């Protein structure tokens, strides 16, 4: 199975949440006379929302796609003048077009955005717009008028995300068009003036980042044309309504910058190919589509990449690897291509070759997230569970907010019979999803297994238990 498919539950107690979609545990806001909430208060609200999103919304656990989304976001962030550049990107497993920015630096990106955005400039335009909402603190500026309804609105927002990401199709659109979303819109929909400001800031950010400022207006036009006759528009258009005037304004703003020739990103097109395969009607339909693209010859390297990935998704990883290998020289400097090649080598059963290849790549890119996660996968496939556990432990230190890492660490540690690590990893997974009771239970299991002579370990577990007890009390 290709990396990116849902992970199976580990061989102990499965990670299950019984919390209902509407139950959002938000911290108390500051006093109502302060005029505007502080950045620290926004962060607290964002942390609570992020826990709910992790817990209830299906996310993409493909390390290659996650890495691309994070790198793309941070590339734009360098030019976005954010008051707090500590971001928490979330790649949502939904083919619906949507993206959102929430207080505390949360940026949600539906993988379906890659289906609609035809090039990196259109894709980046949407990200730049969402970052503009954060840089201009639109959430805080609009909060006073609706402070009393904040809890209801954010609860509805999370519930709408769940529906959009899990129901899909007409059912998802119908739910998003209902009363629930009218309330949800209050949490994340901004006034026309704030949306216009976000557009202007985004276009300026695009220019500074060396991206085509026209990308945002092209994306808006594409969305308007594509969804003009749909009874209910996608989630993004519900929270970012488009008009002819707004599109004209974005074009006018972008036209003030020098009109240059902008090339597309090969990395973007590779990741778009992965999204197209993921959401194809069937694995065979994906193979047929990319085979036709290869025969058309318009983008031969991208078409062959898409075909290779489609073949692997259709349980033909060896054939996919044969399709990919001839392109090595064309993608010689691409980390994403190297990770994709390693992924297919693992799927094709070339475990030793994959490990040697990944070792060379990791010398050039130490501790790189997708390469490291693939190395752990290859080690696990070779039944070298203890080594895989060590790789994942290192990634958990480098990426403590990535709950996919903690999940994989718990599962792999179980295969390595490292029961202490199973419980500590599961504790962190549960904490990131806001299930502090289960997290505490796992740490207490771990503490009961600890040797009292291991003072540093016992002390660390005791402190973490105190921290989680505090978090549990605060959430009630």
PDB file of N, CA, C and O in Angstrom, residues 384-459:
ATOM      1  N   UNK A 384      13.256  -4.818  11.255  1.00  0.00           N
ATOM      2  CA  UNK A 384      14.276  -4.229  12.119  1.00  0.00           C
ATOM      3  C   UNK A 384      13.575  -3.189  12.999  1.00  0.00           C
ATOM      4  O   UNK A 384      13.782  -1.984  12.890  1.00  0.00           O
ATOM      5  N   UNK A 385      12.708  -3.694  13.875  1.00  0.00           N
ATOM      6  CA  UNK A 385      11.775  -2.837  14.593  1.00  0.00           C
ATOM      7  C   UNK A 385      12.461  -1.898  15.576  1.00  0.00           C
ATOM      8  O   UNK A 385      12.040  -0.745  15.734  1.00  0.00           O
ATOM      9  N   UNK A 386      13.486  -2.374  16.259  1.00  0.00           N
ATOM     10  CA  UNK A 386      14.166  -1.525  17.241  1.00  0.00           C
ATOM     11  C   UNK A 386      14.829  -0.337  16.552  1.00  0.00           C
ATOM     12  O   UNK A 386      14.783   0.795  17.056  1.00  0.00           O
ATOM     13  N   UNK A 387      15.435  -0.571  15.395  1.00  0.00           N
ATOM     14  CA  UNK A 387      16.068   0.530  14.656  1.00  0.00           C
ATOM     15  C   UNK A 387      15.023   1.517  14.161  1.00  0.00           C
ATOM     16  O   UNK A 387      15.223   2.745  14.207  1.00  0.00           O
ATOM     17  N   UNK A 388      13.905   0.986  13.680  1.00  0.00           N
ATOM     18  CA  UNK A 388      12.833   1.864  13.216  1.00  0.00           C
ATOM     19  C   UNK A 388      12.304   2.719  14.361  1.00  0.00           C
ATOM     20  O   UNK A 388      12.010   3.908  14.188  1.00  0.00           O
ATOM     21  N   UNK A 389      12.207   2.124  15.540  1.00  0.00           N
ATOM     22  CA  UNK A 389      11.743   2.861  16.717  1.00  0.00           C
ATOM     23  C   UNK A 389      12.678   4.021  17.030  1.00  0.00           C
ATOM     24  O   UNK A 389      12.230   5.136  17.356  1.00  0.00           O
ATOM     25  N   UNK A 390      13.978   3.803  16.926  1.00  0.00           N
ATOM     26  CA  UNK A 390      14.940   4.877  17.200  1.00  0.00           C
ATOM     27  C   UNK A 390      14.804   6.023  16.198  1.00  0.00           C
ATOM     28  O   UNK A 390      14.907   7.195  16.561  1.00  0.00           O
ATOM     29  N   UNK A 391      14.569   5.695  14.938  1.00  0.00           N
ATOM     30  CA  UNK A 391      14.373   6.738  13.918  1.00  0.00           C
ATOM     31  C   UNK A 391      13.146   7.568  14.265  1.00  0.00           C
ATOM     32  O   UNK A 391      13.170   8.811  14.209  1.00  0.00           O
ATOM     33  N   UNK A 392      12.065   6.905  14.645  1.00  0.00           N
ATOM     34  CA  UNK A 392      10.831   7.612  14.968  1.00  0.00           C
ATOM     35  C   UNK A 392      10.947   8.405  16.263  1.00  0.00           C
ATOM     36  O   UNK A 392      10.355   9.492  16.387  1.00  0.00           O
ATOM     37  N   UNK A 393      11.706   7.912  17.218  1.00  0.00           N
ATOM     38  CA  UNK A 393      11.942   8.675  18.449  1.00  0.00           C
ATOM     39  C   UNK A 393      12.636   9.994  18.120  1.00  0.00           C
ATOM     40  O   UNK A 393      12.300  11.043  18.675  1.00  0.00           O
ATOM     41  N   UNK A 394      13.609   9.937  17.229  1.00  0.00           N
ATOM     42  CA  UNK A 394      14.301  11.157  16.810  1.00  0.00           C
ATOM     43  C   UNK A 394      13.329  12.135  16.141  1.00  0.00           C
ATOM     44  O   UNK A 394      13.361  13.335  16.404  1.00  0.00           O
ATOM     45  N   UNK A 395      12.448  11.621  15.298  1.00  0.00           N
ATOM     46  CA  UNK A 395      11.473  12.489  14.638  1.00  0.00           C
ATOM     47  C   UNK A 395      10.479  13.076  15.635  1.00  0.00           C
ATOM     48  O   UNK A 395      10.035  14.214  15.483  1.00  0.00           O
ATOM     49  N   UNK A 396      10.155  12.324  16.681  1.00  0.00           N
ATOM     50  CA  UNK A 396       9.222  12.841  17.688  1.00  0.00           C
ATOM     51  C   UNK A 396       9.829  14.006  18.460  1.00  0.00           C
ATOM     52  O   UNK A 396       9.112  14.904  18.912  1.00  0.00           O
ATOM     53  N   UNK A 397      11.147  13.994  18.607  1.00  0.00           N
ATOM     54  CA  UNK A 397      11.840  15.108  19.266  1.00  0.00           C
ATOM     55  C   UNK A 397      11.850  16.329  18.343  1.00  0.00           C
ATOM     56  O   UNK A 397      11.629  17.469  18.788  1.00  0.00           O
ATOM     57  N   UNK A 398      12.088  16.094  17.066  1.00  0.00           N
ATOM     58  CA  UNK A 398      12.165  17.193  16.105  1.00  0.00           C
ATOM     59  C   UNK A 398      10.794  17.746  15.745  1.00  0.00           C
ATOM     60  O   UNK A 398      10.665  18.931  15.423  1.00  0.00           O
ATOM     61  N   UNK A 399       9.768  16.898  15.780  1.00  0.00           N
ATOM     62  CA  UNK A 399       8.413  17.307  15.374  1.00  0.00           C
ATOM     63  C   UNK A 399       7.400  16.870  16.433  1.00  0.00           C
ATOM     64  O   UNK A 399       6.532  16.030  16.174  1.00  0.00           O
ATOM     65  N   UNK A 400       7.478  17.458  17.615  1.00  0.00           N
ATOM     66  CA  UNK A 400       6.609  16.999  18.715  1.00  0.00           C
ATOM     67  C   UNK A 400       5.123  17.266  18.488  1.00  0.00           C
ATOM     68  O   UNK A 400       4.284  16.672  19.154  1.00  0.00           O
ATOM     69  N   UNK A 401       4.788  18.163  17.544  1.00  0.00           N
ATOM     70  CA  UNK A 401       3.386  18.474  17.282  1.00  0.00           C
ATOM     71  C   UNK A 401       2.782  17.587  16.197  1.00  0.00           C
ATOM     72  O   UNK A 401       1.599  17.729  15.871  1.00  0.00           O
ATOM     73  N   UNK A 402       3.575  16.687  15.626  1.00  0.00           N
ATOM     74  CA  UNK A 402       3.093  15.831  14.550  1.00  0.00           C
ATOM     75  C   UNK A 402       2.540  14.545  15.139  1.00  0.00           C
ATOM     76  O   UNK A 402       3.282  13.641  15.501  1.00  0.00           O
ATOM     77  N   UNK A 403       1.225  14.477  15.211  1.00  0.00           N
ATOM     78  CA  UNK A 403       0.655  13.295  15.878  1.00  0.00           C
ATOM     79  C   UNK A 403       0.792  12.036  15.035  1.00  0.00           C
ATOM     80  O   UNK A 403       0.704  10.919  15.563  1.00  0.00           O
ATOM     81  N   UNK A 404       1.016  12.151  13.733  1.00  0.00           N
ATOM     82  CA  UNK A 404       1.288  10.963  12.921  1.00  0.00           C
ATOM     83  C   UNK A 404       2.594  10.289  13.354  1.00  0.00           C
ATOM     84  O   UNK A 404       2.706   9.060  13.333  1.00  0.00           O
ATOM     85  N   UNK A 405       3.586  11.098  13.726  1.00  0.00           N
ATOM     86  CA  UNK A 405       4.858  10.536  14.196  1.00  0.00           C
ATOM     87  C   UNK A 405       4.643   9.738  15.474  1.00  0.00           C
ATOM     88  O   UNK A 405       5.155   8.621  15.629  1.00  0.00           O
ATOM     89  N   UNK A 406       3.868  10.312  16.396  1.00  0.00           N
ATOM     90  CA  UNK A 406       3.616   9.616  17.664  1.00  0.00           C
ATOM     91  C   UNK A 406       2.823   8.332  17.428  1.00  0.00           C
ATOM     92  O   UNK A 406       3.072   7.310  18.087  1.00  0.00           O
ATOM     93  N   UNK A 407       1.881   8.372  16.508  1.00  0.00           N
ATOM     94  CA  UNK A 407       1.116   7.170  16.191  1.00  0.00           C
ATOM     95  C   UNK A 407       2.036   6.069  15.668  1.00  0.00           C
ATOM     96  O   UNK A 407       1.980   4.918  16.125  1.00  0.00           O
ATOM     97  N   UNK A 408       2.874   6.421  14.684  1.00  0.00           N
ATOM     98  CA  UNK A 408       3.778   5.430  14.104  1.00  0.00           C
ATOM     99  C   UNK A 408       4.787   4.933  15.137  1.00  0.00           C
ATOM    100  O   UNK A 408       5.157   3.753  15.149  1.00  0.00           O
ATOM    101  N   UNK A 409       5.232   5.824  16.015  1.00  0.00           N
ATOM    102  CA  UNK A 409       6.179   5.420  17.054  1.00  0.00           C
ATOM    103  C   UNK A 409       5.541   4.403  17.996  1.00  0.00           C
ATOM    104  O   UNK A 409       6.170   3.400  18.365  1.00  0.00           O
ATOM    105  N   UNK A 410       4.299   4.643  18.391  1.00  0.00           N
ATOM    106  CA  UNK A 410       3.615   3.702  19.279  1.00  0.00           C
ATOM    107  C   UNK A 410       3.460   2.339  18.611  1.00  0.00           C
ATOM    108  O   UNK A 410       3.711   1.293  19.228  1.00  0.00           O
ATOM    109  N   UNK A 411       3.045   2.343  17.358  1.00  0.00           N
ATOM    110  CA  UNK A 411       2.844   1.077  16.655  1.00  0.00           C
ATOM    111  C   UNK A 411       4.161   0.325  16.463  1.00  0.00           C
ATOM    112  O   UNK A 411       4.237  -0.897  16.675  1.00  0.00           O
ATOM    113  N   UNK A 412       5.203   1.042  16.071  1.00  0.00           N
ATOM    114  CA  UNK A 412       6.491   0.390  15.818  1.00  0.00           C
ATOM    115  C   UNK A 412       7.137  -0.084  17.107  1.00  0.00           C
ATOM    116  O   UNK A 412       7.744  -1.160  17.163  1.00  0.00           O
ATOM    117  N   UNK A 413       7.007   0.705  18.163  1.00  0.00           N
ATOM    118  CA  UNK A 413       7.545   0.283  19.463  1.00  0.00           C
ATOM    119  C   UNK A 413       6.856  -0.989  19.941  1.00  0.00           C
ATOM    120  O   UNK A 413       7.483  -1.845  20.583  1.00  0.00           O
ATOM    121  N   UNK A 414       5.564  -1.135  19.633  1.00  0.00           N
ATOM    122  CA  UNK A 414       4.871  -2.362  19.983  1.00  0.00           C
ATOM    123  C   UNK A 414       5.468  -3.563  19.271  1.00  0.00           C
ATOM    124  O   UNK A 414       5.650  -4.632  19.866  1.00  0.00           O
ATOM    125  N   UNK A 415       5.813  -3.388  17.999  1.00  0.00           N
ATOM    126  CA  UNK A 415       6.448  -4.480  17.252  1.00  0.00           C
ATOM    127  C   UNK A 415       7.832  -4.804  17.815  1.00  0.00           C
ATOM    128  O   UNK A 415       8.299  -5.944  17.724  1.00  0.00           O
ATOM    129  N   UNK A 416       8.483  -3.791  18.396  1.00  0.00           N
ATOM    130  CA  UNK A 416       9.811  -3.985  18.985  1.00  0.00           C
ATOM    131  C   UNK A 416       9.745  -4.447  20.432  1.00  0.00           C
ATOM    132  O   UNK A 416      10.787  -4.575  21.091  1.00  0.00           O
ATOM    133  N   UNK A 417       8.542  -4.684  20.947  1.00  0.00           N
ATOM    134  CA  UNK A 417       8.331  -5.090  22.342  1.00  0.00           C
ATOM    135  C   UNK A 417       8.860  -4.066  23.338  1.00  0.00           C
ATOM    136  O   UNK A 417       9.251  -4.406  24.456  1.00  0.00           O
ATOM    137  N   UNK A 418       8.857  -2.790  22.934  1.00  0.00           N
ATOM    138  CA  UNK A 418       9.253  -1.702  23.824  1.00  0.00           C
ATOM    139  C   UNK A 418       7.982  -1.106  24.426  1.00  0.00           C
ATOM    140  O   UNK A 418       7.485  -0.074  23.964  1.00  0.00           O
ATOM    141  N   UNK A 419       7.450  -1.773  25.432  1.00  0.00           N
ATOM    142  CA  UNK A 419       6.133  -1.411  25.956  1.00  0.00           C
ATOM    143  C   UNK A 419       6.146  -0.028  26.618  1.00  0.00           C
ATOM    144  O   UNK A 419       5.171   0.723  26.531  1.00  0.00           O
ATOM    145  N   UNK A 420       7.240   0.308  27.280  1.00  0.00           N
ATOM    146  CA  UNK A 420       7.356   1.639  27.875  1.00  0.00           C
ATOM    147  C   UNK A 420       7.177   2.721  26.805  1.00  0.00           C
ATOM    148  O   UNK A 420       6.428   3.686  26.979  1.00  0.00           O
ATOM    149  N   UNK A 421       7.847   2.547  25.653  1.00  0.00           N
ATOM    150  CA  UNK A 421       7.756   3.529  24.581  1.00  0.00           C
ATOM    151  C   UNK A 421       6.364   3.551  23.964  1.00  0.00           C
ATOM    152  O   UNK A 421       5.877   4.603  23.541  1.00  0.00           O
ATOM    153  N   UNK A 422       5.716   2.398  23.915  1.00  0.00           N
ATOM    154  CA  UNK A 422       4.340   2.359  23.403  1.00  0.00           C
ATOM    155  C   UNK A 422       3.459   3.305  24.211  1.00  0.00           C
ATOM    156  O   UNK A 422       2.736   4.143  23.665  1.00  0.00           O
ATOM    157  N   UNK A 423       3.531   3.177  25.536  1.00  0.00           N
ATOM    158  CA  UNK A 423       2.643   3.969  26.393  1.00  0.00           C
ATOM    159  C   UNK A 423       2.993   5.459  26.351  1.00  0.00           C
ATOM    160  O   UNK A 423       2.091   6.308  26.319  1.00  0.00           O
ATOM    161  N   UNK A 424       4.275   5.792  26.341  1.00  0.00           N
ATOM    162  CA  UNK A 424       4.642   7.216  26.313  1.00  0.00           C
ATOM    163  C   UNK A 424       4.274   7.847  24.975  1.00  0.00           C
ATOM    164  O   UNK A 424       3.821   9.002  24.924  1.00  0.00           O
ATOM    165  N   UNK A 425       4.442   7.104  23.873  1.00  0.00           N
ATOM    166  CA  UNK A 425       4.068   7.648  22.562  1.00  0.00           C
ATOM    167  C   UNK A 425       2.564   7.811  22.439  1.00  0.00           C
ATOM    168  O   UNK A 425       2.074   8.827  21.919  1.00  0.00           O
ATOM    169  N   UNK A 426       1.839   6.834  22.939  1.00  0.00           N
ATOM    170  CA  UNK A 426       0.382   6.939  22.885  1.00  0.00           C
ATOM    171  C   UNK A 426      -0.101   8.095  23.759  1.00  0.00           C
ATOM    172  O   UNK A 426      -1.081   8.779  23.422  1.00  0.00           O
ATOM    173  N   UNK A 427       0.569   8.327  24.865  1.00  0.00           N
ATOM    174  CA  UNK A 427       0.201   9.449  25.734  1.00  0.00           C
ATOM    175  C   UNK A 427       0.310  10.769  24.984  1.00  0.00           C
ATOM    176  O   UNK A 427      -0.571  11.633  25.079  1.00  0.00           O
ATOM    177  N   UNK A 428       1.396  10.941  24.225  1.00  0.00           N
ATOM    178  CA  UNK A 428       1.570  12.195  23.487  1.00  0.00           C
ATOM    179  C   UNK A 428       0.566  12.311  22.345  1.00  0.00           C
ATOM    180  O   UNK A 428       0.079  13.411  22.049  1.00  0.00           O
ATOM    181  N   UNK A 429       0.248  11.190  21.707  1.00  0.00           N
ATOM    182  CA  UNK A 429      -0.771  11.211  20.659  1.00  0.00           C
ATOM    183  C   UNK A 429      -2.100  11.687  21.237  1.00  0.00           C
ATOM    184  O   UNK A 429      -2.757  12.582  20.685  1.00  0.00           O
ATOM    185  N   UNK A 430      -2.509  11.094  22.343  1.00  0.00           N
ATOM    186  CA  UNK A 430      -3.780  11.475  22.951  1.00  0.00           C
ATOM    187  C   UNK A 430      -3.763  12.935  23.407  1.00  0.00           C
ATOM    188  O   UNK A 430      -4.768  13.639  23.277  1.00  0.00           O
ATOM    189  N   UNK A 431      -2.634  13.403  23.932  1.00  0.00           N
ATOM    190  CA  UNK A 431      -2.555  14.796  24.384  1.00  0.00           C
ATOM    191  C   UNK A 431      -2.747  15.757  23.220  1.00  0.00           C
ATOM    192  O   UNK A 431      -3.408  16.794  23.356  1.00  0.00           O
ATOM    193  N   UNK A 432      -2.181  15.427  22.071  1.00  0.00           N
ATOM    194  CA  UNK A 432      -2.310  16.304  20.910  1.00  0.00           C
ATOM    195  C   UNK A 432      -3.735  16.361  20.375  1.00  0.00           C
ATOM    196  O   UNK A 432      -4.100  17.299  19.671  1.00  0.00           O
ATOM    197  N   UNK A 433      -4.535  15.343  20.688  1.00  0.00           N
ATOM    198  CA  UNK A 433      -5.930  15.355  20.261  1.00  0.00           C
ATOM    199  C   UNK A 433      -6.864  15.828  21.372  1.00  0.00           C
ATOM    200  O   UNK A 433      -8.087  15.793  21.212  1.00  0.00           O
ATOM    201  N   UNK A 434      -6.295  16.242  22.492  1.00  0.00           N
ATOM    202  CA  UNK A 434      -7.102  16.782  23.580  1.00  0.00           C
ATOM    203  C   UNK A 434      -7.721  15.750  24.489  1.00  0.00           C
ATOM    204  O   UNK A 434      -8.519  16.086  25.371  1.00  0.00           O
ATOM    205  N   UNK A 435      -7.362  14.477  24.324  1.00  0.00           N
ATOM    206  CA  UNK A 435      -7.895  13.428  25.189  1.00  0.00           C
ATOM    207  C   UNK A 435      -6.932  13.235  26.363  1.00  0.00           C
ATOM    208  O   UNK A 435      -6.161  12.276  26.423  1.00  0.00           O
ATOM    209  N   UNK A 436      -6.992  14.176  27.301  1.00  0.00           N
ATOM    210  CA  UNK A 436      -6.022  14.187  28.399  1.00  0.00           C
ATOM    211  C   UNK A 436      -6.220  13.026  29.372  1.00  0.00           C
ATOM    212  O   UNK A 436      -5.264  12.569  29.991  1.00  0.00           O
ATOM    213  N   UNK A 437      -7.441  12.548  29.514  1.00  0.00           N
ATOM    214  CA  UNK A 437      -7.673  11.408  30.415  1.00  0.00           C
ATOM    215  C   UNK A 437      -6.953  10.164  29.900  1.00  0.00           C
ATOM    216  O   UNK A 437      -6.279   9.462  30.664  1.00  0.00           O
ATOM    217  N   UNK A 438      -7.098   9.879  28.604  1.00  0.00           N
ATOM    218  CA  UNK A 438      -6.407   8.715  28.042  1.00  0.00           C
ATOM    219  C   UNK A 438      -4.904   8.910  28.072  1.00  0.00           C
ATOM    220  O   UNK A 438      -4.139   7.973  28.296  1.00  0.00           O
ATOM    221  N   UNK A 439      -4.464  10.149  27.850  1.00  0.00           N
ATOM    222  CA  UNK A 439      -3.037  10.445  27.893  1.00  0.00           C
ATOM    223  C   UNK A 439      -2.462  10.162  29.276  1.00  0.00           C
ATOM    224  O   UNK A 439      -1.408   9.525  29.418  1.00  0.00           O
ATOM    225  N   UNK A 440      -3.161  10.631  30.295  1.00  0.00           N
ATOM    226  CA  UNK A 440      -2.722  10.378  31.674  1.00  0.00           C
ATOM    227  C   UNK A 440      -2.689   8.887  31.988  1.00  0.00           C
ATOM    228  O   UNK A 440      -1.753   8.387  32.626  1.00  0.00           O
ATOM    229  N   UNK A 441      -3.696   8.178  31.515  1.00  0.00           N
ATOM    230  CA  UNK A 441      -3.748   6.740  31.762  1.00  0.00           C
ATOM    231  C   UNK A 441      -2.527   6.044  31.162  1.00  0.00           C
ATOM    232  O   UNK A 441      -1.914   5.183  31.796  1.00  0.00           O
ATOM    233  N   UNK A 442      -2.147   6.450  29.940  1.00  0.00           N
ATOM    234  CA  UNK A 442      -0.995   5.836  29.289  1.00  0.00           C
ATOM    235  C   UNK A 442       0.296   6.155  30.047  1.00  0.00           C
ATOM    236  O   UNK A 442       1.153   5.281  30.225  1.00  0.00           O
ATOM    237  N   UNK A 443       0.448   7.382  30.510  1.00  0.00           N
ATOM    238  CA  UNK A 443       1.664   7.738  31.243  1.00  0.00           C
ATOM    239  C   UNK A 443       1.732   7.039  32.600  1.00  0.00           C
ATOM    240  O   UNK A 443       2.821   6.675  33.064  1.00  0.00           O
ATOM    241  N   UNK A 444       0.599   6.847  33.216  1.00  0.00           N
ATOM    242  CA  UNK A 444       0.596   6.126  34.494  1.00  0.00           C
ATOM    243  C   UNK A 444       0.979   4.660  34.291  1.00  0.00           C
ATOM    244  O   UNK A 444       1.681   4.071  35.118  1.00  0.00           O
ATOM    245  N   UNK A 445       0.555   4.067  33.170  1.00  0.00           N
ATOM    246  CA  UNK A 445       1.013   2.713  32.826  1.00  0.00           C
ATOM    247  C   UNK A 445       2.528   2.702  32.670  1.00  0.00           C
ATOM    248  O   UNK A 445       3.224   1.816  33.177  1.00  0.00           O
ATOM    249  N   UNK A 446       3.034   3.710  31.935  1.00  0.00           N
ATOM    250  CA  UNK A 446       4.480   3.780  31.711  1.00  0.00           C
ATOM    251  C   UNK A 446       5.234   3.939  33.020  1.00  0.00           C
ATOM    252  O   UNK A 446       6.265   3.289  33.251  1.00  0.00           O
ATOM    253  N   UNK A 447       4.717   4.792  33.908  1.00  0.00           N
ATOM    254  CA  UNK A 447       5.384   5.022  35.201  1.00  0.00           C
ATOM    255  C   UNK A 447       5.425   3.743  36.046  1.00  0.00           C
ATOM    256  O   UNK A 447       6.396   3.496  36.771  1.00  0.00           O
ATOM    257  N   UNK A 448       4.373   2.933  35.908  1.00  0.00           N
ATOM    258  CA  UNK A 448       4.335   1.691  36.693  1.00  0.00           C
ATOM    259  C   UNK A 448       5.372   0.687  36.202  1.00  0.00           C
ATOM    260  O   UNK A 448       5.756  -0.228  36.946  1.00  0.00           O
ATOM    261  N   UNK A 449       5.839   0.848  34.965  1.00  0.00           N
ATOM    262  CA  UNK A 449       6.845  -0.057  34.404  1.00  0.00           C
ATOM    263  C   UNK A 449       8.275   0.426  34.639  1.00  0.00           C
ATOM    264  O   UNK A 449       9.224  -0.330  34.437  1.00  0.00           O
ATOM    265  N   UNK A 450       8.412   1.685  35.041  1.00  0.00           N
ATOM    266  CA  UNK A 450       9.741   2.274  35.162  1.00  0.00           C
ATOM    267  C   UNK A 450      10.504   1.715  36.365  1.00  0.00           C
ATOM    268  O   UNK A 450       9.928   1.468  37.431  1.00  0.00           O
ATOM    269  N   UNK A 451      11.784   1.537  36.168  1.00  0.00           N
ATOM    270  CA  UNK A 451      12.674   1.116  37.254  1.00  0.00           C
ATOM    271  C   UNK A 451      12.969   2.335  38.130  1.00  0.00           C
ATOM    272  O   UNK A 451      13.465   3.348  37.633  1.00  0.00           O
ATOM    273  N   UNK A 452      12.665   2.267  39.433  1.00  0.00           N
ATOM    274  CA  UNK A 452      12.900   3.428  40.310  1.00  0.00           C
ATOM    275  C   UNK A 452      14.339   3.930  40.272  1.00  0.00           C
ATOM    276  O   UNK A 452      14.587   5.110  40.549  1.00  0.00           O
ATOM    277  N   UNK A 453      15.262   3.050  39.904  1.00  0.00           N
ATOM    278  CA  UNK A 453      16.666   3.461  39.843  1.00  0.00           C
ATOM    279  C   UNK A 453      16.936   4.390  38.657  1.00  0.00           C
ATOM    280  O   UNK A 453      17.954   5.089  38.637  1.00  0.00           O
ATOM    281  N   UNK A 454      16.034   4.379  37.678  1.00  0.00           N
ATOM    282  CA  UNK A 454      16.192   5.271  36.523  1.00  0.00           C
ATOM    283  C   UNK A 454      15.605   6.634  36.890  1.00  0.00           C
ATOM    284  O   UNK A 454      14.520   7.013  36.457  1.00  0.00           O
ATOM    285  N   UNK A 455      16.361   7.366  37.701  1.00  0.00           N
ATOM    286  CA  UNK A 455      15.848   8.598  38.287  1.00  0.00           C
ATOM    287  C   UNK A 455      15.395   9.608  37.229  1.00  0.00           C
ATOM    288  O   UNK A 455      14.323  10.213  37.351  1.00  0.00           O
ATOM    289  N   UNK A 456      16.201   9.802  36.194  1.00  0.00           N
ATOM    290  CA  UNK A 456      15.872  10.810  35.186  1.00  0.00           C
ATOM    291  C   UNK A 456      14.575  10.459  34.468  1.00  0.00           C
ATOM    292  O   UNK A 456      13.727  11.321  34.228  1.00  0.00           O
ATOM    293  N   UNK A 457      14.390   9.178  34.127  1.00  0.00           N
ATOM    294  CA  UNK A 457      13.168   8.742  33.461  1.00  0.00           C
ATOM    295  C   UNK A 457      11.958   8.918  34.363  1.00  0.00           C
ATOM    296  O   UNK A 457      10.924   9.465  33.952  1.00  0.00           O
ATOM    297  N   UNK A 458      12.073   8.484  35.602  1.00  0.00           N
ATOM    298  CA  UNK A 458      10.955   8.588  36.549  1.00  0.00           C
ATOM    299  C   UNK A 458      10.593  10.050  36.782  1.00  0.00           C
ATOM    300  O   UNK A 458       9.408  10.418  36.822  1.00  0.00           O
ATOM    301  N   UNK A 459      11.610  10.888  36.911  1.00  0.00           N
ATOM    302  CA  UNK A 459      11.364  12.313  37.137  1.00  0.00           C
ATOM    303  C   UNK A 459      10.649  12.943  35.943  1.00  0.00           C
ATOM    304  O   UNK A 459       9.711  13.732  36.111  1.00  0.00           O
TER     305      UNK A 459
END
